[in-house]
Structures are given as structure tokens and as C-alpha cells.
PDB file of C-alpha atoms in Angstrom:
ATOM      1  CA  MET A   1       1.751  10.723 -22.502  1.00  0.00           C
ATOM      2  CA  THR A   2       3.700   8.542 -24.950  1.00  0.00           C
ATOM      3  CA  ALA A   3       6.704   6.415 -24.045  1.00  0.00           C
ATOM      4  CA  MET A   4       8.899   8.818 -26.044  1.00  0.00           C
ATOM      5  CA  GLU A   5       7.601  11.817 -24.118  1.00  0.00           C
ATOM      6  CA  LEU A   6       8.341  10.057 -20.832  1.00  0.00           C
ATOM      7  CA  GLU A   7      11.842   9.276 -22.086  1.00  0.00           C
ATOM      8  CA  GLN A   8      12.383  12.970 -22.834  1.00  0.00           C
ATOM      9  CA  ILE A   9      11.171  13.924 -19.371  1.00  0.00           C
ATOM     10  CA  VAL A  10      13.488  11.405 -17.710  1.00  0.00           C
ATOM     11  CA  LEU A  11      16.506  12.449 -19.808  1.00  0.00           C
ATOM     12  CA  GLN A  12      15.844  16.122 -19.230  1.00  0.00           C
ATOM     13  CA  ALA A  13      15.343  15.602 -15.498  1.00  0.00           C
ATOM     14  CA  ARG A  14      18.677  13.774 -15.289  1.00  0.00           C
ATOM     15  CA  GLN A  15      20.576  16.350 -17.366  1.00  0.00           C
ATOM     16  CA  GLN A  16      19.277  19.284 -15.391  1.00  0.00           C
ATOM     17  CA  GLY A  17      19.357  17.492 -12.054  1.00  0.00           C
ATOM     18  CA  ASP A  18      15.656  18.309 -11.884  1.00  0.00           C
ATOM     19  CA  VAL A  19      14.678  15.562  -9.503  1.00  0.00           C
ATOM     20  CA  ALA A  20      11.224  16.900  -8.737  1.00  0.00           C
ATOM     21  CA  GLY A  21      10.388  17.151 -12.455  1.00  0.00           C
ATOM     22  CA  LEU A  22      10.140  13.393 -12.767  1.00  0.00           C
ATOM     23  CA  MET A  23       7.870  12.967  -9.769  1.00  0.00           C
ATOM     24  CA  ALA A  24       5.423  15.571 -11.062  1.00  0.00           C
ATOM     25  CA  HIS A  25       4.453  13.277 -13.951  1.00  0.00           C
ATOM     26  CA  ILE A  26       3.359  10.368 -11.753  1.00  0.00           C
ATOM     27  CA  PRO A  27      -0.224  11.085 -10.623  1.00  0.00           C
ATOM     28  CA  TYR A  28      -0.071   8.742  -7.610  1.00  0.00           C
ATOM     29  CA  ALA A  29       3.140  10.446  -6.390  1.00  0.00           C
ATOM     30  CA  ARG A  30       1.304  13.775  -6.506  1.00  0.00           C
ATOM     31  CA  LEU A  31      -1.674  12.263  -4.703  1.00  0.00           C
ATOM     32  CA  ILE A  32       0.345  11.187  -1.666  1.00  0.00           C
ATOM     33  CA  GLY A  33       2.499  14.321  -2.010  1.00  0.00           C
ATOM     34  CA  MET A  34       5.920  12.689  -2.310  1.00  0.00           C
ATOM     35  CA  ASP A  35       9.042  14.518  -3.407  1.00  0.00           C
ATOM     36  CA  MET A  36      12.664  13.714  -4.120  1.00  0.00           C
ATOM     37  CA  ALA A  37      16.019  15.403  -3.611  1.00  0.00           C
ATOM     38  CA  LEU A  38      19.649  14.367  -3.936  1.00  0.00           C
ATOM     39  CA  ASP A  39      21.766  13.806  -0.835  1.00  0.00           C
ATOM     40  CA  GLU A  40      25.414  14.881  -0.378  1.00  0.00           C
ATOM     41  CA  SER A  41      26.586  11.873  -2.376  1.00  0.00           C
ATOM     42  CA  GLY A  42      24.153  12.523  -5.216  1.00  0.00           C
ATOM     43  CA  ASN A  43      21.892   9.617  -4.299  1.00  0.00           C
ATOM     44  CA  PRO A  44      18.127  10.100  -4.486  1.00  0.00           C
ATOM     45  CA  ARG A  45      16.479  10.782  -1.141  1.00  0.00           C
ATOM     46  CA  PHE A  46      12.692  10.584  -1.057  1.00  0.00           C
ATOM     47  CA  LEU A  47      10.400  12.666   1.086  1.00  0.00           C
ATOM     48  CA  LEU A  48       6.791  12.189   2.093  1.00  0.00           C
ATOM     49  CA  PRO A  49       5.735  15.374   3.863  1.00  0.00           C
ATOM     50  CA  PHE A  50       3.041  14.768   6.444  1.00  0.00           C
ATOM     51  CA  GLN A  51      -0.470  15.323   5.119  1.00  0.00           C
ATOM     52  CA  PRO A  52      -3.663  14.569   7.098  1.00  0.00           C
ATOM     53  CA  LYS A  53      -5.124  12.730   4.070  1.00  0.00           C
ATOM     54  CA  ASN A  54      -2.411  10.048   4.368  1.00  0.00           C
ATOM     55  CA  ILE A  55      -3.579   8.993   7.817  1.00  0.00           C
ATOM     56  CA  GLY A  56      -4.784   5.413   8.205  1.00  0.00           C
ATOM     57  CA  ASN A  57      -5.206   5.199  11.975  1.00  0.00           C
ATOM     58  CA  MET A  58      -6.840   8.179  13.593  1.00  0.00           C
ATOM     59  CA  ALA A  59      -6.471   6.942  17.164  1.00  0.00           C
ATOM     60  CA  LEU A  60      -2.658   6.858  17.231  1.00  0.00           C
ATOM     61  CA  PRO A  61      -2.529   8.748  14.766  1.00  0.00           C
ATOM     62  CA  ALA A  62      -0.471   6.894  12.161  1.00  0.00           C
ATOM     63  CA  LEU A  63       0.012   6.984   8.407  1.00  0.00           C
ATOM     64  CA  HIS A  64      -1.840   4.340   6.382  1.00  0.00           C
ATOM     65  CA  GLY A  65       0.227   1.197   5.815  1.00  0.00           C
ATOM     66  CA  GLY A  66      -0.724   1.416   2.151  1.00  0.00           C
ATOM     67  CA  VAL A  67       0.733   4.914   1.903  1.00  0.00           C
ATOM     68  CA  ILE A  68       4.008   3.666   3.380  1.00  0.00           C
ATOM     69  CA  GLY A  69       3.936   0.754   0.921  1.00  0.00           C
ATOM     70  CA  GLY A  70       3.124   3.034  -2.028  1.00  0.00           C
ATOM     71  CA  PHE A  71       5.786   5.529  -0.966  1.00  0.00           C
ATOM     72  CA  LEU A  72       8.425   2.773  -0.800  1.00  0.00           C
ATOM     73  CA  GLU A  73       7.381   1.192  -4.094  1.00  0.00           C
ATOM     74  CA  ASN A  74       7.331   4.511  -5.909  1.00  0.00           C
ATOM     75  CA  SER A  75      10.690   5.444  -4.371  1.00  0.00           C
ATOM     76  CA  ALA A  76      12.111   2.212  -5.782  1.00  0.00           C
ATOM     77  CA  ILE A  77      10.583   2.909  -9.216  1.00  0.00           C
ATOM     78  CA  VAL A  78      11.919   6.455  -9.440  1.00  0.00           C
ATOM     79  CA  HIS A  79      15.283   5.452  -7.957  1.00  0.00           C
ATOM     80  CA  LEU A  80      15.641   2.907 -10.742  1.00  0.00           C
ATOM     81  CA  MET A  81      14.613   5.410 -13.428  1.00  0.00           C
ATOM     82  CA  TRP A  82      17.044   7.944 -12.022  1.00  0.00           C
ATOM     83  CA  THR A  83      20.049   5.677 -11.753  1.00  0.00           C
ATOM     84  CA  ARG A  84      19.807   3.122 -14.524  1.00  0.00           C
ATOM     85  CA  ALA A  85      20.311   3.355 -18.261  1.00  0.00           C
ATOM     86  CA  SER A  86      16.720   2.858 -19.351  1.00  0.00           C
ATOM     87  CA  THR A  87      14.173   5.619 -19.376  1.00  0.00           C
ATOM     88  CA  GLN A  88      10.898   3.699 -19.177  1.00  0.00           C
ATOM     89  CA  MET A  89       8.950   2.794 -16.067  1.00  0.00           C
ATOM     90  CA  PRO A  90       9.940  -0.602 -14.686  1.00  0.00           C
ATOM     91  CA  LYS A  91       7.101  -3.060 -14.098  1.00  0.00           C
ATOM     92  CA  THR A  92       6.647  -4.291 -10.552  1.00  0.00           C
ATOM     93  CA  ILE A  93       6.620  -8.098 -10.441  1.00  0.00           C
ATOM     94  CA  ASP A  94       6.281  -8.451  -6.706  1.00  0.00           C
ATOM     95  CA  PHE A  95       6.651  -6.316  -3.648  1.00  0.00           C
ATOM     96  CA  CYS A  96       7.225  -7.098   0.038  1.00  0.00           C
ATOM     97  CA  VAL A  97       6.982  -4.627   2.862  1.00  0.00           C
ATOM     98  CA  ASP A  98       7.781  -5.208   6.540  1.00  0.00           C
ATOM     99  CA  TYR A  99       6.331  -2.715   8.987  1.00  0.00           C
ATOM    100  CA  LEU A 100       8.735  -2.212  11.870  1.00  0.00           C
ATOM    101  CA  ARG A 101       7.253   0.723  13.719  1.00  0.00           C
ATOM    102  CA  SER A 102       4.088   2.729  13.625  1.00  0.00           C
ATOM    103  CA  ALA A 103       4.501   5.565  11.088  1.00  0.00           C
ATOM    104  CA  ARG A 104       3.596   8.664  13.077  1.00  0.00           C
ATOM    105  CA  ALA A 105       1.905  11.751  11.672  1.00  0.00           C
ATOM    106  CA  VAL A 106       5.173  13.470  10.723  1.00  0.00           C
ATOM    107  CA  ASP A 107       7.439  13.728   7.644  1.00  0.00           C
ATOM    108  CA  THR A 108       8.803  10.438   6.338  1.00  0.00           C
ATOM    109  CA  PHE A 109      12.001   9.804   4.353  1.00  0.00           C
ATOM    110  CA  ALA A 110      13.205   6.946   2.186  1.00  0.00           C
ATOM    111  CA  ARG A 111      16.292   5.790   0.371  1.00  0.00           C
ATOM    112  CA  CYS A 112      16.791   2.884  -2.000  1.00  0.00           C
ATOM    113  CA  GLU A 113      19.508   0.583  -3.165  1.00  0.00           C
ATOM    114  CA  VAL A 114      19.672  -1.434  -6.348  1.00  0.00           C
ATOM    115  CA  THR A 115      20.795  -4.726  -4.851  1.00  0.00           C
ATOM    116  CA  ARG A 116      21.109  -6.378  -8.225  1.00  0.00           C
ATOM    117  CA  GLN A 117      20.355  -5.331 -11.762  1.00  0.00           C
ATOM    118  CA  GLY A 118      20.395  -7.973 -14.429  1.00  0.00           C
ATOM    119  CA  ARG A 119      19.393  -7.727 -18.054  1.00  0.00           C
ATOM    120  CA  ARG A 120      15.695  -8.345 -17.371  1.00  0.00           C
ATOM    121  CA  ILE A 121      15.232  -8.131 -13.627  1.00  0.00           C
ATOM    122  CA  ALA A 122      16.206  -5.600 -10.982  1.00  0.00           C
ATOM    123  CA  HIS A 123      16.060  -6.156  -7.225  1.00  0.00           C
ATOM    124  CA  VAL A 124      15.669  -2.951  -5.227  1.00  0.00           C
ATOM    125  CA  THR A 125      15.478  -2.475  -1.466  1.00  0.00           C
ATOM    126  CA  ALA A 126      13.890   0.584   0.098  1.00  0.00           C
ATOM    127  CA  THR A 127      13.995   1.810   3.681  1.00  0.00           C
ATOM    128  CA  CYS A 128      11.927   4.555   5.229  1.00  0.00           C
ATOM    129  CA  TRP A 129      12.311   6.358   8.523  1.00  0.00           C
ATOM    130  CA  GLN A 130      11.027   9.370  10.377  1.00  0.00           C
ATOM    131  CA  SER A 131      13.147  10.618  13.287  1.00  0.00           C
ATOM    132  CA  ALA A 132      16.399   8.780  12.538  1.00  0.00           C
ATOM    133  CA  PRO A 133      17.643   6.560   9.672  1.00  0.00           C
ATOM    134  CA  ALA A 134      18.790   4.043  12.283  1.00  0.00           C
ATOM    135  CA  GLU A 135      15.161   3.579  13.366  1.00  0.00           C
ATOM    136  CA  PRO A 136      13.393   2.465  10.206  1.00  0.00           C
ATOM    137  CA  VAL A 137       9.611   2.573  10.092  1.00  0.00           C
ATOM    138  CA  ALA A 138       9.429   0.050   7.255  1.00  0.00           C
ATOM    139  CA  VAL A 139      11.665  -1.806   4.830  1.00  0.00           C
ATOM    140  CA  ALA A 140      10.623  -3.125   1.441  1.00  0.00           C
ATOM    141  CA  ARG A 141      12.053  -4.977  -1.479  1.00  0.00           C
ATOM    142  CA  VAL A 142      10.792  -4.981  -5.028  1.00  0.00           C
ATOM    143  CA  HIS A 143      11.448  -7.161  -8.066  1.00  0.00           C
ATOM    144  CA  PHE A 144      11.119  -5.229 -11.300  1.00  0.00           C
ATOM    145  CA  LEU A 145      10.830  -6.367 -14.896  1.00  0.00           C
ATOM    146  CA  LEU A 146      12.954  -4.030 -16.969  1.00  0.00           C
ATOM    147  CA  THR A 147      11.725  -4.772 -20.492  1.00  0.00           C
TER     148      THR A 147
ATOM    149  CA  MET B   1      -4.523 -22.085  18.524  1.00  0.00           C
ATOM    150  CA  SER B   2      -7.320 -19.676  19.086  1.00  0.00           C
ATOM    151  CA  ASP B   3     -10.815 -21.008  18.580  1.00  0.00           C
ATOM    152  CA  GLU B   4     -12.626 -17.914  19.762  1.00  0.00           C
ATOM    153  CA  THR B   5     -15.826 -17.390  17.825  1.00  0.00           C
ATOM    154  CA  SER B   6     -15.725 -14.272  15.729  1.00  0.00           C
ATOM    155  CA  LEU B   7     -17.771 -11.275  16.718  1.00  0.00           C
ATOM    156  CA  PHE B   8     -19.150 -11.397  13.188  1.00  0.00           C
ATOM    157  CA  GLU B   9     -20.742 -14.801  13.824  1.00  0.00           C
ATOM    158  CA  ARG B  10     -22.233 -13.639  17.116  1.00  0.00           C
ATOM    159  CA  ASP B  11     -23.350 -10.196  15.984  1.00  0.00           C
ATOM    160  CA  PRO B  12     -22.941  -9.619  12.244  1.00  0.00           C
ATOM    161  CA  ASP B  13     -24.995  -6.433  12.292  1.00  0.00           C
ATOM    162  CA  GLN B  14     -22.682  -4.818  14.800  1.00  0.00           C
ATOM    163  CA  VAL B  15     -19.614  -5.602  12.684  1.00  0.00           C
ATOM    164  CA  ARG B  16     -21.347  -4.440   9.513  1.00  0.00           C
ATOM    165  CA  ARG B  17     -22.392  -1.238  11.207  1.00  0.00           C
ATOM    166  CA  LEU B  18     -18.902  -0.599  12.586  1.00  0.00           C
ATOM    167  CA  HIS B  19     -16.978  -1.339   9.439  1.00  0.00           C
ATOM    168  CA  GLY B  20     -19.476  -0.362   6.795  1.00  0.00           C
ATOM    169  CA  GLY B  21     -18.905   3.255   7.654  1.00  0.00           C
ATOM    170  CA  PHE B  22     -15.514   2.819   9.264  1.00  0.00           C
ATOM    171  CA  PHE B  23     -13.470   2.850   6.077  1.00  0.00           C
ATOM    172  CA  ASN B  24     -15.078   6.083   4.976  1.00  0.00           C
ATOM    173  CA  ALA B  25     -13.894   7.644   8.208  1.00  0.00           C
ATOM    174  CA  ILE B  26     -10.222   6.819   7.535  1.00  0.00           C
ATOM    175  CA  PRO B  27      -8.686   9.791   5.719  1.00  0.00           C
ATOM    176  CA  HIS B  28      -6.538   7.816   3.304  1.00  0.00           C
ATOM    177  CA  SER B  29      -9.284   5.305   2.482  1.00  0.00           C
ATOM    178  CA  ARG B  30     -11.523   8.240   1.641  1.00  0.00           C
ATOM    179  CA  GLU B  31      -8.742   9.798  -0.436  1.00  0.00           C
ATOM    180  CA  LEU B  32      -8.486   6.617  -2.513  1.00  0.00           C
ATOM    181  CA  GLY B  33     -12.257   6.189  -2.648  1.00  0.00           C
ATOM    182  CA  LEU B  34     -12.229   2.734  -1.025  1.00  0.00           C
ATOM    183  CA  GLU B  35     -15.689   1.245  -0.637  1.00  0.00           C
ATOM    184  CA  VAL B  36     -16.821  -1.712   1.466  1.00  0.00           C
ATOM    185  CA  VAL B  37     -18.584  -4.146  -0.887  1.00  0.00           C
ATOM    186  CA  ASP B  38     -19.274  -7.138   1.333  1.00  0.00           C
ATOM    187  CA  MET B  39     -18.105  -8.944   4.441  1.00  0.00           C
ATOM    188  CA  GLY B  40     -18.636 -12.228   6.244  1.00  0.00           C
ATOM    189  CA  PRO B  41     -17.092 -14.231   9.099  1.00  0.00           C
ATOM    190  CA  GLY B  42     -13.343 -13.871   8.533  1.00  0.00           C
ATOM    191  CA  TRP B  43     -13.552 -12.256   5.103  1.00  0.00           C
ATOM    192  CA  GLY B  44     -14.209  -8.949   3.416  1.00  0.00           C
ATOM    193  CA  VAL B  45     -14.421  -7.358  -0.022  1.00  0.00           C
ATOM    194  CA  LEU B  46     -13.411  -3.773  -0.836  1.00  0.00           C
ATOM    195  CA  LYS B  47     -13.392  -1.827  -4.070  1.00  0.00           C
ATOM    196  CA  VAL B  48     -11.287   1.027  -5.400  1.00  0.00           C
ATOM    197  CA  PRO B  49     -12.952   2.917  -8.263  1.00  0.00           C
ATOM    198  CA  TYR B  50     -10.635   3.857 -11.142  1.00  0.00           C
ATOM    199  CA  ARG B  51      -9.553   7.503 -11.160  1.00  0.00           C
ATOM    200  CA  PRO B  52      -6.845   9.278 -13.176  1.00  0.00           C
ATOM    201  CA  GLU B  53      -5.309  10.582  -9.917  1.00  0.00           C
ATOM    202  CA  LEU B  54      -4.415   6.997  -8.963  1.00  0.00           C
ATOM    203  CA  ILE B  55      -2.337   6.314 -12.075  1.00  0.00           C
ATOM    204  CA  GLY B  56       1.225   5.077 -11.596  1.00  0.00           C
ATOM    205  CA  ASN B  57       2.419   4.871 -15.186  1.00  0.00           C
ATOM    206  CA  PRO B  58       1.555   8.014 -17.180  1.00  0.00           C
ATOM    207  CA  THR B  59       2.262   6.301 -20.510  1.00  0.00           C
ATOM    208  CA  THR B  60      -0.206   3.443 -19.964  1.00  0.00           C
ATOM    209  CA  GLY B  61      -2.712   4.782 -17.412  1.00  0.00           C
ATOM    210  CA  VAL B  62      -2.285   1.700 -15.209  1.00  0.00           C
ATOM    211  CA  LEU B  63      -3.061   2.230 -11.504  1.00  0.00           C
ATOM    212  CA  HIS B  64      -0.059   2.603  -9.220  1.00  0.00           C
ATOM    213  CA  GLY B  65       1.004  -0.463  -7.249  1.00  0.00           C
ATOM    214  CA  GLY B  66       0.658   1.671  -4.131  1.00  0.00           C
ATOM    215  CA  VAL B  67      -3.086   1.913  -4.733  1.00  0.00           C
ATOM    216  CA  ILE B  68      -3.308  -1.878  -4.877  1.00  0.00           C
ATOM    217  CA  THR B  69      -1.101  -2.070  -1.771  1.00  0.00           C
ATOM    218  CA  SER B  70      -3.482   0.217   0.136  1.00  0.00           C
ATOM    219  CA  LEU B  71      -6.476  -1.736  -1.166  1.00  0.00           C
ATOM    220  CA  MET B  72      -4.920  -5.074  -0.122  1.00  0.00           C
ATOM    221  CA  ASP B  73      -3.795  -3.784   3.288  1.00  0.00           C
ATOM    222  CA  SER B  74      -7.246  -2.375   4.002  1.00  0.00           C
ATOM    223  CA  THR B  75      -9.087  -5.477   2.774  1.00  0.00           C
ATOM    224  CA  CYS B  76      -6.824  -7.778   4.777  1.00  0.00           C
ATOM    225  CA  GLY B  77      -7.455  -5.594   7.814  1.00  0.00           C
ATOM    226  CA  LEU B  78     -11.209  -5.831   7.273  1.00  0.00           C
ATOM    227  CA  ALA B  79     -10.962  -9.637   7.044  1.00  0.00           C
ATOM    228  CA  VAL B  80      -9.119  -9.715  10.382  1.00  0.00           C
ATOM    229  CA  PHE B  81     -11.740  -7.474  12.000  1.00  0.00           C
ATOM    230  CA  CYS B  82     -14.379  -9.897  10.716  1.00  0.00           C
ATOM    231  CA  ARG B  83     -12.515 -12.796  12.333  1.00  0.00           C
ATOM    232  CA  LEU B  84     -11.660 -11.287  15.727  1.00  0.00           C
ATOM    233  CA  PRO B  85     -13.737 -12.325  18.754  1.00  0.00           C
ATOM    234  CA  ARG B  86     -13.991  -8.673  19.837  1.00  0.00           C
ATOM    235  CA  MET B  87     -12.919  -5.263  18.667  1.00  0.00           C
ATOM    236  CA  GLU B  88      -9.160  -4.874  18.889  1.00  0.00           C
ATOM    237  CA  ALA B  89      -6.600  -2.595  17.327  1.00  0.00           C
ATOM    238  CA  ILE B  90      -4.458  -4.420  14.771  1.00  0.00           C
ATOM    239  CA  ALA B  91      -1.257  -3.535  12.942  1.00  0.00           C
ATOM    240  CA  THR B  92       0.148  -4.895   9.687  1.00  0.00           C
ATOM    241  CA  LEU B  93       3.386  -6.776  10.302  1.00  0.00           C
ATOM    242  CA  ASP B  94       4.131  -7.483   6.674  1.00  0.00           C
ATOM    243  CA  LEU B  95       2.470  -7.577   3.312  1.00  0.00           C
ATOM    244  CA  ARG B  96       3.493  -9.207   0.043  1.00  0.00           C
ATOM    245  CA  LEU B  97       1.950  -8.479  -3.328  1.00  0.00           C
ATOM    246  CA  ASP B  98       2.370 -10.392  -6.584  1.00  0.00           C
ATOM    247  CA  PHE B  99       1.309  -8.393  -9.602  1.00  0.00           C
ATOM    248  CA  LEU B 100       0.007 -11.083 -11.922  1.00  0.00           C
ATOM    249  CA  LYS B 101      -1.052  -8.811 -14.753  1.00  0.00           C
ATOM    250  CA  PRO B 102      -1.833  -5.152 -15.382  1.00  0.00           C
ATOM    251  CA  ALA B 103      -5.288  -4.018 -14.323  1.00  0.00           C
ATOM    252  CA  VAL B 104      -7.538  -3.006 -17.215  1.00  0.00           C
ATOM    253  CA  ILE B 105      -7.465   0.789 -17.581  1.00  0.00           C
ATOM    254  CA  GLY B 106     -10.615   2.555 -16.485  1.00  0.00           C
ATOM    255  CA  GLU B 107     -12.116  -0.389 -14.594  1.00  0.00           C
ATOM    256  CA  ASP B 108     -12.623  -0.644 -10.825  1.00  0.00           C
ATOM    257  CA  VAL B 109     -10.472  -3.039  -8.827  1.00  0.00           C
ATOM    258  CA  PHE B 110     -11.906  -5.283  -6.103  1.00  0.00           C
ATOM    259  CA  ALA B 111     -10.049  -7.166  -3.403  1.00  0.00           C
ATOM    260  CA  ARG B 112     -11.274 -10.124  -1.378  1.00  0.00           C
ATOM    261  CA  ALA B 113      -9.325 -11.115   1.705  1.00  0.00           C
ATOM    262  CA  GLU B 114      -9.671 -14.069   4.040  1.00  0.00           C
ATOM    263  CA  CYS B 115      -8.220 -14.388   7.521  1.00  0.00           C
ATOM    264  CA  TYR B 116      -7.383 -18.108   7.409  1.00  0.00           C
ATOM    265  CA  ARG B 117      -5.644 -18.427  10.751  1.00  0.00           C
ATOM    266  CA  LEU B 118      -5.915 -16.547  13.997  1.00  0.00           C
ATOM    267  CA  THR B 119      -3.628 -17.138  16.962  1.00  0.00           C
ATOM    268  CA  ARG B 120      -3.579 -15.303  20.272  1.00  0.00           C
ATOM    269  CA  GLN B 121      -1.110 -12.771  18.889  1.00  0.00           C
ATOM    270  CA  ILE B 122      -1.144 -13.006  15.099  1.00  0.00           C
ATOM    271  CA  ALA B 123      -3.647 -13.059  12.228  1.00  0.00           C
ATOM    272  CA  PHE B 124      -2.678 -14.579   8.873  1.00  0.00           C
ATOM    273  CA  VAL B 125      -4.475 -13.317   5.774  1.00  0.00           C
ATOM    274  CA  ARG B 126      -4.484 -13.927   2.031  1.00  0.00           C
ATOM    275  CA  ALA B 127      -6.146 -11.819  -0.599  1.00  0.00           C
ATOM    276  CA  THR B 128      -6.749 -11.505  -4.320  1.00  0.00           C
ATOM    277  CA  ALA B 129      -7.437  -8.395  -6.363  1.00  0.00           C
ATOM    278  CA  TYR B 130      -9.568  -8.689  -9.479  1.00  0.00           C
ATOM    279  CA  GLN B 131     -11.715  -6.657 -11.825  1.00  0.00           C
ATOM    280  CA  ARG B 132     -14.662  -8.419 -13.466  1.00  0.00           C
ATOM    281  CA  ASP B 133     -13.887 -12.015 -12.559  1.00  0.00           C
ATOM    282  CA  PRO B 134     -12.726 -13.112  -9.072  1.00  0.00           C
ATOM    283  CA  GLU B 135     -11.242 -16.209 -10.731  1.00  0.00           C
ATOM    284  CA  ASP B 136      -9.006 -14.037 -12.902  1.00  0.00           C
ATOM    285  CA  PRO B 137      -6.946 -12.012 -10.388  1.00  0.00           C
ATOM    286  CA  VAL B 138      -4.684  -9.083 -11.250  1.00  0.00           C
ATOM    287  CA  ALA B 139      -2.774  -9.461  -7.991  1.00  0.00           C
ATOM    288  CA  THR B 140      -2.488 -11.803  -5.017  1.00  0.00           C
ATOM    289  CA  SER B 141      -1.334 -10.961  -1.536  1.00  0.00           C
ATOM    290  CA  THR B 142      -0.429 -12.462   1.810  1.00  0.00           C
ATOM    291  CA  ALA B 143      -0.166 -10.555   5.062  1.00  0.00           C
ATOM    292  CA  ALA B 144       0.381 -11.020   8.785  1.00  0.00           C
ATOM    293  CA  PHE B 145      -1.157  -8.766  11.403  1.00  0.00           C
ATOM    294  CA  MET B 146      -0.442  -8.269  15.082  1.00  0.00           C
ATOM    295  CA  ARG B 147      -3.415  -8.343  17.413  1.00  0.00           C
ATOM    296  CA  ALA B 148      -4.143  -5.819  20.166  1.00  0.00           C
ATOM    297  CA  SER B 149      -1.284  -3.808  18.759  1.00  0.00           C
ATOM    298  CA  SER B 150      -2.238  -0.372  19.863  1.00  0.00           C
ATOM    299  CA  SER B 151      -1.522   1.334  23.132  1.00  0.00           C
ATOM    300  CA  ALA B 152      -4.298   3.774  22.278  1.00  0.00           C
ATOM    301  CA  LYS B 153      -7.276   3.452  24.564  1.00  0.00           C
ATOM    302  CA  LYS B 154      -9.841   3.585  21.790  1.00  0.00           C
ATOM    303  CA  PRO B 155      -8.992   1.778  18.581  1.00  0.00           C
ATOM    304  CA  PHE B 156     -12.009   3.317  16.870  1.00  0.00           C
ATOM    305  CA  PRO B 157     -13.195   6.881  16.741  1.00  0.00           C
ATOM    306  CA  PRO B 158     -16.172   7.532  18.993  1.00  0.00           C
ATOM    307  CA  ARG B 159     -19.379   7.236  17.040  1.00  0.00           C
ATOM    308  CA  GLU B 160     -22.711   8.783  17.661  1.00  0.00           C
ATOM    309  CA  GLY B 161     -25.206   6.652  19.495  1.00  0.00           C
ATOM    310  CA  GLN B 162     -22.611   4.255  20.915  1.00  0.00           C
TER     311      GLN B 162
END
């Protein structure tokens, strides 16, 4: 896929409100099975339906910490592509994730916030939860290069 | 400070046997194709072979950061297991990744992690991810793990002959 083709996909997805259309073009997002919808306020809400292949601890069982990290990072990437002016994929500079609770073998949700967007750098925070938003499973923050 | 000798130093074969096959038994590690390359007292090396399914950027073919995150988390975990005085369940408290440069498309990525400090409750780990040259990393990472984190009775799946 060329950069221009990706731009078309992003623009089209935004125009038609086709949130899932964007996700379908990111192989890793398909691999972990993540999806996206818009909440009542029109903000992206990310979903990671439970799949046995995302398990990292069979004894608990719990999702793999890497899956939670990848889910949060990809949520931040797509959130930024959905909400900001540019249509290319931002480059991750660095990424921090804090694991607050064990991620059980159930559906997981995430939402993001662009804390600051400058000309070159964006700072995005992402939170994921399972049973209740007030009980986050993990929080992450990402610095992106926007060029 | 904990100066407990690692199980690896006392019985390296047991640790190799446990963890050599252990990562293949974890569903998500298998999904990503993670392979144990090497391990020693307090350190471990894993590899993730390049596959189109792991791509994050469809215009460049670069692996998704989430793949590197899983690789780093798993390698750091292996390093902790190779430092612990006995088998314990552990849980990642936090993980930071710095993406120094894009990984070369089509080439496998390795990660080497070292547990450089172990206390009674916490293990501190650092790691680097690289492709051909360990001195030329594509990403670096630091992580903290909690020890004896699990309430589960058996941190490892029962294995035949044990």
C-alpha cells in the first residue's frame, strides 16, 4: 500500500464514519482482533474482544501484557489518525505502559486522549478497562512523531 | 537486598527445560512465533521471526510496536525467571520502550533482557531489541516486575513427567 492509498482510506473512513474500515488495513490490529466504534460523543472507543490466542498466563488466565500494550499503542495510533488533520501513520518515539490489574480473559475496552499536539510531536494517553472504566486494567502514554 | 542465588545457577538444566518449551505453551507467544534463543543466570534472549501478519504500518511494512512490546515483555519475564531463586509467578508492573529506529523489513528481531536487580518484592529489568547486531539496537526497554504476584496455586501448567 502506498502513502496516498492510506490517505484515501483514512479520508474515506472519516467521511463515511467507517471506523472499522481503518482498522482492517493494519495487519497487527487484525491479528489481535481489535475493533473500534464511536461513543455517544463521537469519540473513538476501542474494543479487544476476548480471544484465547491473546492469553499470556494460562494459570489465571490473563491476557498477555504485550497484547494489552499493543492494544493501547494501536488505539493511540488510530485515535490520532481519526482525530487529527494528517492522514499518515504517526511514528512511535516511546511508549510507557503501567499494568494496574490482571487483564482477565474477557473483552477489553480502551479510550484515548490527545494530551498535547504540537507541530512535530503528539502526546497521547490511553486507558483500558474490562468491567468498569473506573477500574482500569492498564494506562499508557505514547509520544508520536508526526512528520 | 536479596542475595538469593538464582535457580539457574544451581540447576541450569531445570530452568532451560522449563522455559525452553514454556514460551511455546503460551498462546500469544505462539501466535507471534516467539522463540527462546538463549538464556543464562539473570538474562535471556528471544526472537520474533518477521511475518506480514505482524505489520503495523501497511505503507512501509514495519512491524507493529505492539509486537516489540510483547517481545520485550516476554524477554524481560524470561530474564526474571532466570534470576529468581525458585519458580514464582511474576507480573509486569510497568514497561517502557524507546523506538530508536525502524526495524529492517523482512528481518527477524531479537531481544536480550537482563534482570539487574532483584529485591524481595520487585525485579528490575532492562532490555534491547536488535536485528543483526546487538550493538545496534532498534529499541531499548526498561521494566519492573512484581514477584510472587499470582494467587493461582500453580504458576506453570502441569507438564508431563514432573
